[in-house]
Short mmCIF file of C-alpha atoms in Angstrom, two decimals:
data_model
loop_
_atom_site.label_atom_id
_atom_site.label_comp_id
_atom_site.label_asym_id
_atom_site.label_seq_id
_atom_site.Cartn_x
_atom_site.Cartn_y
_atom_site.Cartn_z
CA MET A 550 107.20 -117.01 -94.96
CA LEU A 551 109.07 -116.45 -98.11
CA THR A 552 112.50 -116.11 -96.84
CA GLY A 553 111.57 -119.77 -95.20
CA ARG A 554 110.46 -121.25 -98.85
CA THR A 555 113.65 -119.64 -100.35
CA GLY A 556 116.11 -121.12 -97.69
CA ASP A 557 114.68 -124.32 -98.31
CA GLN A 558 114.75 -124.38 -101.69
CA ALA A 559 118.09 -123.24 -101.77
CA LEU A 560 118.94 -126.46 -99.41
CA VAL A 561 117.02 -128.91 -102.01
CA ARG A 562 119.08 -127.71 -104.67
CA GLU A 563 122.45 -128.05 -102.85
CA ILE A 564 121.07 -131.49 -102.00
CA ASN A 565 120.28 -132.38 -105.51
CA LEU A 566 123.52 -130.89 -106.69
CA SER A 567 125.74 -133.22 -104.23
CA ILE A 568 123.60 -136.22 -105.25
CA ILE A 569 124.25 -135.49 -109.00
CA LEU A 570 128.19 -135.39 -108.30
CA ASN A 571 128.30 -138.27 -106.32
CA ALA A 572 126.37 -140.24 -108.86
CA LEU A 573 128.70 -139.07 -111.38
CA ARG A 574 131.85 -140.24 -109.07
CA ASP A 575 129.70 -143.39 -108.54
CA HIS A 576 128.71 -144.16 -112.50
CA SER A 577 130.90 -142.04 -115.01
CA PRO A 578 130.28 -141.85 -117.74
CA ILE A 579 126.98 -141.70 -117.60
CA SER A 580 123.46 -139.77 -119.64
CA ARG A 581 121.07 -136.95 -118.57
CA ALA A 582 118.57 -140.32 -118.84
CA SER A 583 120.62 -142.56 -117.06
CA LEU A 584 121.28 -140.01 -114.18
CA ALA A 585 117.80 -139.42 -113.81
CA ALA A 586 116.86 -142.99 -113.25
CA VAL A 587 119.89 -143.97 -110.87
CA THR A 588 119.10 -140.41 -108.52
CA GLY A 589 115.46 -140.92 -108.68
CA LEU A 590 114.88 -136.81 -109.69
CA ASN A 591 113.25 -136.12 -112.61
CA LYS A 592 114.82 -135.46 -116.60
CA THR A 593 113.87 -131.75 -116.28
CA THR A 594 116.00 -131.27 -112.22
CA VAL A 595 118.57 -133.13 -113.73
CA SER A 596 118.99 -131.08 -116.88
CA SER A 597 119.02 -128.05 -115.08
CA LEU A 598 121.36 -129.24 -112.31
CA VAL A 599 123.76 -130.66 -115.10
CA GLN A 600 123.77 -127.17 -116.72
CA GLN A 601 124.94 -125.76 -113.92
CA LEU A 602 126.88 -128.07 -112.71
CA THR A 603 128.73 -127.55 -116.38
CA ASP A 604 128.65 -123.81 -115.98
CA ALA A 605 130.73 -123.93 -113.13
CA ARG A 606 132.84 -126.48 -114.61
CA PHE A 607 132.43 -129.26 -112.23
CA VAL A 608 131.12 -131.71 -114.79
CA SER A 609 131.75 -132.24 -119.20
CA GLN A 610 130.84 -134.03 -121.77
CA VAL A 611 133.18 -136.78 -122.92
CA GLY A 612 130.84 -138.64 -125.43
CA VAL A 613 127.68 -140.07 -127.22
CA ASP A 614 125.75 -143.22 -125.62
CA LYS A 615 124.83 -145.11 -128.28
CA THR A 616 122.98 -147.68 -126.65
CA GLU A 617 120.10 -145.72 -125.26
CA ASP A 618 116.80 -146.42 -126.50
CA THR A 619 115.40 -143.18 -126.68
CA GLY A 620 115.32 -142.15 -130.24
CA ARG A 621 118.44 -140.26 -130.24
CA PRO A 622 121.94 -140.81 -128.73
CA GLY A 623 122.33 -139.28 -124.97
CA ILE A 624 125.47 -137.21 -124.37
CA LEU A 625 128.04 -138.95 -121.46
CA LEU A 626 128.56 -137.25 -118.63
CA GLU A 627 131.62 -137.38 -116.52
CA LEU A 628 133.30 -134.88 -113.52
CA ASN A 629 135.73 -132.84 -115.27
CA PRO A 630 139.07 -133.14 -114.46
CA GLY A 631 139.88 -129.39 -115.19
CA ALA A 632 137.29 -128.35 -112.50
CA GLY A 633 140.52 -127.41 -110.12
CA CYS A 634 143.01 -129.13 -108.25
CA ILE A 635 143.22 -130.72 -104.70
CA ILE A 636 146.18 -130.34 -102.44
CA GLY A 637 146.61 -133.19 -99.60
CA ALA A 638 149.57 -133.02 -97.14
CA GLU A 639 151.09 -134.75 -94.08
CA ILE A 640 153.61 -133.90 -91.59
CA GLY A 641 154.59 -137.14 -90.16
CA VAL A 642 157.25 -137.45 -87.35
CA ASP A 643 160.36 -137.39 -89.69
CA PHE A 644 159.06 -136.29 -93.40
CA VAL A 645 156.47 -133.77 -94.96
CA SER A 646 154.86 -135.32 -97.89
CA VAL A 647 152.31 -133.63 -100.25
CA ILE A 648 150.45 -134.91 -103.50
CA ILE A 649 148.11 -132.79 -105.75
CA THR A 650 145.61 -134.25 -108.08
CA ASN A 651 142.94 -133.35 -110.43
CA PHE A 652 139.09 -132.92 -110.24
CA ALA A 653 139.58 -136.83 -111.41
CA ILE A 654 141.95 -137.64 -108.56
CA GLU A 655 144.92 -137.85 -110.85
CA THR A 656 148.36 -137.16 -109.16
CA ILE A 657 149.83 -134.22 -111.13
CA TRP A 658 152.73 -133.42 -108.66
CA ARG A 659 154.19 -134.98 -105.44
CA HIS A 660 156.73 -134.43 -103.04
CA TYR A 661 158.56 -136.27 -99.64
CA GLU A 662 160.66 -134.05 -98.02
CA SER A 663 162.50 -135.99 -94.91
CA THR A 664 162.60 -133.56 -91.63
CA ASN A 665 164.22 -134.26 -88.13
CA LEU A 666 162.68 -133.75 -84.90
CA ARG A 667 165.56 -132.08 -83.58
CA ASP A 668 165.38 -129.08 -85.97
CA GLY A 669 162.22 -127.98 -84.08
CA GLN A 670 158.75 -127.47 -84.77
CA ALA A 671 159.46 -124.02 -86.42
CA SER A 672 161.74 -125.65 -89.21
CA ILE A 673 159.60 -128.60 -89.95
CA LEU A 674 156.15 -125.74 -90.17
CA LYS A 675 158.12 -123.88 -92.96
CA THR A 676 159.37 -127.18 -94.78
CA THR A 677 155.57 -127.97 -94.97
CA LEU A 678 154.60 -124.33 -96.26
CA ASP A 679 157.23 -124.05 -98.30
CA THR A 680 156.65 -127.56 -99.99
CA ILE A 681 153.01 -126.62 -100.81
CA ARG A 682 154.02 -123.23 -102.00
CA LYS A 683 156.06 -125.16 -104.33
CA GLY A 684 153.19 -127.38 -105.42
CA ILE A 685 151.28 -124.51 -105.98
CA ARG A 686 153.59 -123.34 -108.52
CA LYS A 687 154.86 -126.12 -110.43
CA THR A 688 150.81 -127.22 -111.14
CA LYS A 689 149.55 -123.54 -111.67
CA ASP A 690 149.39 -124.04 -115.36
CA GLN A 691 147.39 -127.18 -115.26
CA CYS A 692 145.50 -126.59 -111.92
CA GLY A 693 143.44 -122.62 -112.33
CA LYS A 694 142.29 -122.76 -108.87
CA ILE A 695 142.85 -124.90 -105.90
CA LEU A 696 139.76 -126.22 -104.35
CA GLY A 697 141.15 -126.83 -101.03
CA LEU A 698 144.05 -128.27 -98.52
CA GLY A 699 143.41 -131.60 -96.47
CA LEU A 700 146.43 -131.94 -93.47
CA GLY A 701 146.84 -134.82 -91.77
CA VAL A 702 149.11 -134.78 -88.35
CA PRO A 703 149.95 -137.86 -85.70
CA GLY A 704 147.94 -136.43 -83.20
CA LEU A 705 144.92 -135.12 -81.24
CA VAL A 706 143.22 -132.14 -83.24
CA ASP A 707 140.37 -129.89 -83.12
CA VAL A 708 138.82 -130.26 -86.21
CA SER A 709 136.53 -127.58 -85.86
CA SER A 710 139.59 -125.23 -85.24
CA GLY A 711 142.10 -126.94 -86.89
CA GLN A 712 144.37 -127.02 -83.96
CA LEU A 713 146.61 -129.59 -83.46
CA LEU A 714 146.01 -130.10 -79.22
CA PHE A 715 148.56 -132.93 -78.43
CA ALA A 716 150.72 -134.85 -80.55
CA PRO A 717 153.13 -137.29 -78.44
CA ASN A 718 155.58 -138.53 -81.04
CA LEU A 719 156.10 -135.25 -82.32
CA ARG A 720 156.06 -133.58 -79.06
CA TRP A 721 154.05 -130.45 -80.01
CA GLN A 722 151.22 -129.10 -78.42
CA ASP A 723 148.50 -126.78 -79.12
CA VAL A 724 149.39 -125.75 -82.51
CA PRO A 725 147.05 -123.55 -84.37
CA LEU A 726 147.71 -125.24 -87.59
CA ARG A 727 144.54 -123.88 -89.74
CA LYS A 728 144.80 -120.71 -88.84
CA MET A 729 148.67 -120.71 -89.64
CA LEU A 730 147.86 -122.07 -92.90
CA GLU A 731 144.92 -119.82 -93.64
CA ARG A 732 147.37 -117.04 -93.50
CA GLU A 733 149.23 -117.86 -96.17
CA PHE A 734 146.59 -119.25 -98.21
CA ASP A 735 142.76 -118.42 -98.86
CA PHE A 736 141.05 -121.68 -100.19
CA PRO A 737 139.28 -124.25 -97.47
CA ILE A 738 141.55 -126.11 -95.48
CA TYR A 739 140.60 -129.37 -93.43
CA VAL A 740 142.97 -130.47 -90.57
CA ASP A 741 142.89 -134.34 -89.08
CA ASN A 742 144.75 -136.83 -87.45
CA GLU A 743 146.87 -138.58 -90.07
CA ALA A 744 145.08 -142.09 -89.57
CA ASN A 745 141.64 -140.44 -89.80
CA MET A 746 142.89 -138.98 -93.11
CA ALA A 747 144.16 -142.15 -94.41
CA ALA A 748 140.85 -143.83 -93.48
CA LEU A 749 139.15 -141.51 -95.47
CA ALA A 750 141.18 -142.37 -98.80
CA GLU A 751 140.86 -145.90 -98.11
CA SER A 752 137.01 -145.42 -98.09
CA TYR A 753 136.96 -143.07 -101.15
CA PHE A 754 139.63 -144.02 -102.99
CA GLY A 755 141.06 -147.44 -101.99
CA VAL A 756 140.61 -151.32 -101.04
CA ALA A 757 137.00 -149.83 -98.63
CA ARG A 758 134.92 -148.23 -101.25
CA GLY A 759 131.66 -149.15 -100.85
CA SER A 760 132.04 -150.55 -97.65
CA ARG A 761 129.75 -149.08 -94.71
CA SER A 762 131.84 -149.75 -91.64
CA VAL A 763 135.61 -149.47 -91.94
CA LEU A 764 138.47 -149.62 -89.32
CA TYR A 765 141.82 -148.26 -90.58
CA VAL A 766 144.75 -149.08 -88.38
CA SER A 767 148.30 -147.13 -89.28
CA ALA A 768 151.07 -148.72 -87.37
CA GLY A 769 154.65 -146.69 -87.83
CA VAL A 770 156.60 -144.81 -85.63
CA GLY A 771 153.66 -144.71 -83.43
CA LEU A 772 149.82 -146.39 -83.92
CA GLY A 773 147.04 -144.47 -85.06
CA GLY A 774 143.10 -145.65 -85.98
CA GLY A 775 140.20 -144.34 -87.85
CA ILE A 776 136.29 -145.28 -88.14
CA VAL A 777 134.33 -144.74 -90.94
CA LEU A 778 130.92 -144.98 -91.46
CA ASP A 779 128.35 -144.77 -94.05
CA GLY A 780 131.56 -142.69 -95.89
CA ARG A 781 132.15 -140.65 -93.05
CA ILE A 782 134.61 -140.27 -90.05
CA LEU A 783 133.25 -140.97 -86.75
CA PRO A 784 134.53 -137.90 -84.82
CA GLY A 785 133.23 -139.41 -81.20
CA ALA A 786 132.00 -136.34 -78.64
CA ALA A 787 135.45 -134.49 -78.48
CA GLY A 788 136.52 -135.30 -81.97
CA PHE A 789 138.90 -137.60 -80.77
CA THR A 790 137.68 -141.33 -81.95
CA GLY A 791 140.22 -143.52 -83.25
CA GLU A 792 143.46 -142.97 -80.40
CA VAL A 793 143.63 -146.61 -80.53
CA GLY A 794 147.23 -146.65 -80.03
CA HIS A 795 146.84 -145.18 -76.58
CA MET A 796 144.44 -148.21 -75.42
CA THR A 797 146.39 -150.11 -72.29
CA ILE A 798 147.45 -153.82 -73.05
CA ASP A 799 149.94 -154.05 -70.45
CA PRO A 800 150.06 -152.32 -67.36
CA GLN A 801 153.75 -152.62 -66.53
CA GLY A 802 154.64 -152.14 -70.17
CA GLN A 803 156.67 -149.95 -71.26
CA GLN A 804 156.67 -145.94 -70.87
CA CYS A 805 154.59 -143.99 -73.96
CA ASN A 806 154.82 -141.11 -75.25
CA CYS A 807 151.60 -140.31 -73.99
CA GLY A 808 152.92 -140.54 -70.85
CA ASN A 809 150.74 -143.60 -69.93
CA LYS A 810 152.55 -147.09 -69.61
CA GLY A 811 151.96 -150.33 -71.64
CA CYS A 812 150.12 -148.47 -74.41
CA TRP A 813 149.42 -150.71 -77.89
CA GLU A 814 151.73 -148.41 -79.43
CA THR A 815 154.41 -149.70 -77.50
CA LEU A 816 154.03 -153.11 -78.21
CA VAL A 817 153.36 -152.98 -82.14
CA SER A 818 155.24 -149.69 -83.29
CA GLN A 819 158.38 -150.00 -85.70
CA GLY A 820 160.41 -148.92 -82.85
CA ALA A 821 159.17 -151.93 -80.68
CA LEU A 822 159.96 -154.02 -84.10
CA PHE A 823 163.60 -153.01 -83.94
CA ASP A 824 164.08 -153.75 -80.30
CA ARG A 825 162.71 -156.88 -80.56
CA VAL A 826 165.43 -157.74 -83.16
CA ARG A 827 168.24 -155.84 -81.72
CA LYS A 828 167.43 -158.05 -78.25
CA ALA A 829 167.74 -161.22 -79.96
CA ILE A 830 171.17 -160.23 -81.44
CA ALA A 831 172.44 -159.39 -78.42
CA GLY A 832 171.33 -162.32 -76.82
CA GLY A 833 174.01 -164.04 -79.03
CA LYS A 834 171.15 -164.91 -82.38
CA THR A 835 172.59 -164.29 -86.21
CA SER A 836 171.11 -162.34 -88.41
CA LYS A 837 171.50 -160.83 -91.66
CA LEU A 838 169.99 -157.81 -90.64
CA THR A 839 173.67 -157.18 -88.84
CA GLU A 840 175.00 -157.50 -92.24
CA TYR A 841 172.67 -155.03 -93.75
CA THR A 842 173.12 -152.30 -91.69
CA GLY A 843 176.79 -152.83 -91.37
CA GLY A 844 176.57 -153.13 -87.75
CA ASP A 845 174.90 -150.17 -86.87
CA LEU A 846 171.45 -151.62 -85.62
CA ASP A 847 169.82 -148.04 -84.83
CA SER A 848 169.44 -147.77 -88.59
CA LEU A 849 167.16 -150.39 -89.36
CA THR A 850 164.13 -150.02 -91.15
CA VAL A 851 161.18 -151.58 -91.54
CA PRO A 852 161.94 -152.69 -95.28
CA LEU A 853 165.31 -154.39 -94.05
CA VAL A 854 163.22 -156.21 -91.71
CA ALA A 855 160.68 -157.42 -94.35
CA ARG A 856 163.64 -157.84 -96.82
CA ALA A 857 165.42 -159.92 -94.26
CA ALA A 858 161.99 -162.05 -93.29
CA GLY A 859 161.75 -162.64 -97.09
CA GLU A 860 164.79 -164.39 -96.89
CA LYS A 861 164.21 -166.54 -94.09
CA ASP A 862 166.47 -164.66 -91.89
CA GLN A 863 165.03 -166.35 -88.00
CA VAL A 864 165.42 -162.96 -86.15
CA ALA A 865 163.43 -160.84 -88.36
CA LEU A 866 160.76 -163.66 -88.87
CA ASP A 867 160.16 -163.91 -85.14
CA ALA A 868 160.42 -160.11 -84.94
CA LEU A 869 157.64 -159.56 -87.22
CA ASN A 870 155.60 -162.64 -85.41
CA GLU A 871 155.57 -161.40 -81.87
CA THR A 872 154.83 -157.89 -83.22
CA GLY A 873 151.90 -159.41 -85.38
CA VAL A 874 150.52 -161.41 -82.37
CA TYR A 875 150.19 -158.24 -80.59
CA LEU A 876 148.79 -156.17 -83.50
CA GLY A 877 146.06 -158.95 -83.66
CA ILE A 878 145.37 -158.64 -80.37
CA GLY A 879 144.94 -155.35 -79.91
CA LEU A 880 142.66 -155.55 -83.13
CA ALA A 881 140.34 -158.78 -82.01
CA ASN A 882 139.12 -156.02 -79.10
CA LEU A 883 138.25 -153.54 -81.49
CA VAL A 884 136.70 -156.27 -83.64
CA ASN A 885 134.64 -157.16 -81.03
CA ALA A 886 133.43 -153.65 -80.00
CA LEU A 887 133.41 -151.75 -83.31
CA ASN A 888 131.94 -155.12 -85.38
CA PRO A 889 133.69 -153.25 -88.53
CA GLU A 890 133.06 -154.68 -92.35
CA ILE A 891 137.00 -154.12 -93.24
CA VAL A 892 139.76 -153.75 -91.28
CA VAL A 893 142.35 -151.73 -93.29
CA PHE A 894 146.11 -152.23 -92.41
CA GLY A 895 148.68 -149.02 -93.26
CA GLY A 896 151.16 -147.49 -91.95
CA ILE A 897 155.03 -148.63 -92.82
CA LEU A 898 154.93 -151.53 -90.81
CA SER A 899 151.99 -152.84 -93.81
CA VAL A 900 155.92 -153.01 -95.71
CA ALA A 901 156.12 -156.03 -94.02
CA SER A 902 152.33 -157.50 -94.59
CA GLU A 903 153.16 -160.55 -96.29
CA PHE A 904 154.61 -161.74 -92.41
CA LEU A 905 152.30 -159.80 -90.45
CA VAL A 906 148.80 -160.27 -91.82
CA PRO A 907 148.27 -163.61 -91.62
CA VAL A 908 149.48 -163.45 -87.95
CA ILE A 909 147.06 -160.74 -87.52
CA LYS A 910 144.22 -163.05 -88.86
CA ARG A 911 145.00 -165.66 -86.95
CA ILE A 912 145.23 -163.97 -83.80
CA ILE A 913 141.63 -161.91 -84.51
CA SER A 914 140.12 -165.44 -85.84
CA GLU A 915 141.50 -166.67 -81.94
CA ARG A 916 140.62 -164.18 -79.98
CA ALA A 917 137.45 -161.57 -81.19
CA LEU A 918 133.68 -163.23 -81.46
CA GLN A 919 133.02 -165.58 -84.12
CA TRP A 920 130.15 -163.23 -85.19
CA SER A 921 132.23 -160.44 -85.59
CA VAL A 922 134.66 -162.33 -87.45
CA GLU A 923 132.77 -164.51 -90.20
CA GLN A 924 131.56 -160.83 -92.09
CA MET A 925 134.48 -159.48 -91.79
CA GLN A 926 137.71 -158.66 -94.10
CA VAL A 927 141.53 -157.63 -93.17
CA LEU A 928 142.96 -155.71 -96.07
CA VAL A 929 146.34 -153.81 -96.15
CA ALA A 930 146.06 -149.86 -97.60
CA SER A 931 145.70 -149.71 -101.25
CA HIS A 932 147.25 -146.17 -100.94
CA GLY A 933 150.37 -147.41 -98.57
CA LEU A 934 152.29 -144.44 -97.40
CA ASP A 935 150.30 -142.03 -99.48
CA ALA A 936 147.32 -142.77 -97.59
CA CYS A 937 147.10 -139.98 -95.10
CA ALA A 938 147.82 -137.27 -97.88
CA MET A 939 145.28 -138.70 -100.20
CA GLY A 940 142.98 -139.02 -97.23
CA GLY A 941 143.85 -134.90 -97.45
CA ILE A 942 142.30 -135.07 -100.82
CA ALA A 943 139.24 -137.25 -99.97
CA SER A 944 138.53 -134.62 -97.27
CA VAL A 945 138.16 -131.86 -99.99
CA TYR A 946 136.76 -134.05 -102.42
CA HIS A 947 134.08 -134.94 -99.94
CA GLN A 948 133.37 -131.12 -99.02
CA VAL A 949 133.05 -130.07 -103.25
CA LEU A 950 130.40 -132.98 -104.34
CA SER A 951 128.77 -132.11 -100.66
CA GLN A 952 128.66 -128.13 -101.54
CA PRO A 953 130.38 -127.83 -105.12
CA PHE A 954 128.93 -124.08 -105.05
CA LYS A 955 130.89 -123.19 -101.53
CA SER A 956 133.78 -124.31 -103.20
CA ALA A 957 133.57 -122.60 -105.84
CA ARG A 958 134.49 -119.83 -104.24
CA THR A 959 138.52 -120.71 -104.70
CA ASN A 960 141.09 -118.44 -105.81
CA ASN A 961 143.51 -119.00 -109.05
CA GLY A 962 146.72 -120.75 -106.93
CA GLY A 963 145.40 -119.53 -103.39
CA ASN A 964 149.37 -118.09 -102.27
CA ARG A 965 148.75 -114.93 -100.43
CA LYS A 966 152.47 -114.38 -100.42
CA GLU A 967 153.00 -115.27 -104.03
CA GLN A 968 149.58 -112.74 -104.91
CA VAL A 969 152.20 -109.79 -102.93
CA PHE A 970 154.71 -110.76 -104.89
CA THR A 971 152.68 -110.18 -108.29
CA ARG A 972 152.42 -106.74 -107.31
CA ARG A 973 155.19 -105.85 -105.09
CA GLY A 974 158.19 -107.20 -106.55
CA GLY A 975 161.11 -108.97 -105.04
CA GLU A 976 159.87 -108.12 -101.28
CA ALA A 977 157.78 -110.95 -101.13
CA MET A 978 160.03 -113.24 -102.86
CA ALA A 979 162.54 -112.67 -99.88
CA ASN A 980 159.90 -113.16 -97.56
CA ASN A 981 158.93 -116.39 -99.27
CA ALA A 982 162.53 -118.13 -99.83
#
């Protein structure tokens, strides 16, 4: 019976610590007295918990609250930026991106590395590891310890094991990403679908902060989605919620990389946009995009199409309009099914949001149920192409705020190979090169 009570007390303490940290996230700087008022915890409990969090460096004092009418000024508190660093990473179809922030979610290091599918899986994974190691080395003096790493990838992920099951646009299958990373680093590691990570970023740090129900859609090489309810990713029975790009829109449509035909992503990806441009030019229409690409339409990019549209190029405008119509049709279906407060539009196609979003809104308004649309907003992702990596940071941040002392077990940099180098000299450096 005593053990049960001890366990109950530990659970209550963990919950209360999380309540304090989340209140500090939302209301900093704030005094202990105000924390008690905001959280509903008594002042003695708040003082005890704050002391524990301060001793662990998760909380710091930042000044005096002279507005309190309590006889003496209260000490103002906030989350301590120096509590540790968080790593967010993304493996894209043609790039690797890594961002490192402090505990105040201020970016202290970032790196973007282009990759090529022709180089193969092993080469891309090596680039990912090398980039993370480089970031840890560069920020070691600023970070002290690493609180965790969140990695987003474009495919189906078994979140419980961190295994990438299937990534059609990468052409990868059954890749044990978390195990691979855990062999290299000894801090907590989280792996999820890239759109889920991006959805979490916009809910924690972006345009959807404070919203209870968020649908995030990322349009680029493929199309992914993430659903956030009350600050948490909606996982589904097997963890695969959000694979919206593989809804069938046209049963007789193009072959998709997933093996199906007529998937939504075949109609709204950047490849579909470029195909519309090429088809129009091949049909005899003139476009500034021929000039911009030197006649090599295989070198089209979304920024180039957006630039041409901004200069009233009709081919670009028509291609974006048709892409926007199909985006709107798919989103109208999802709005009817999910009834979100906010739809967040991200991915590389959001570079052309000036032209796409008005069309998307019009089609949703025409096709979705009036009652679902009335209370809903369509917004552009505030983190742009960084949304997934920032979502990796959000996944770690959420875990730290939920269980701070479990996260505090992290080491002083976390790179096992580099620790071996410290003990054994140049042998490990050769392995790390």
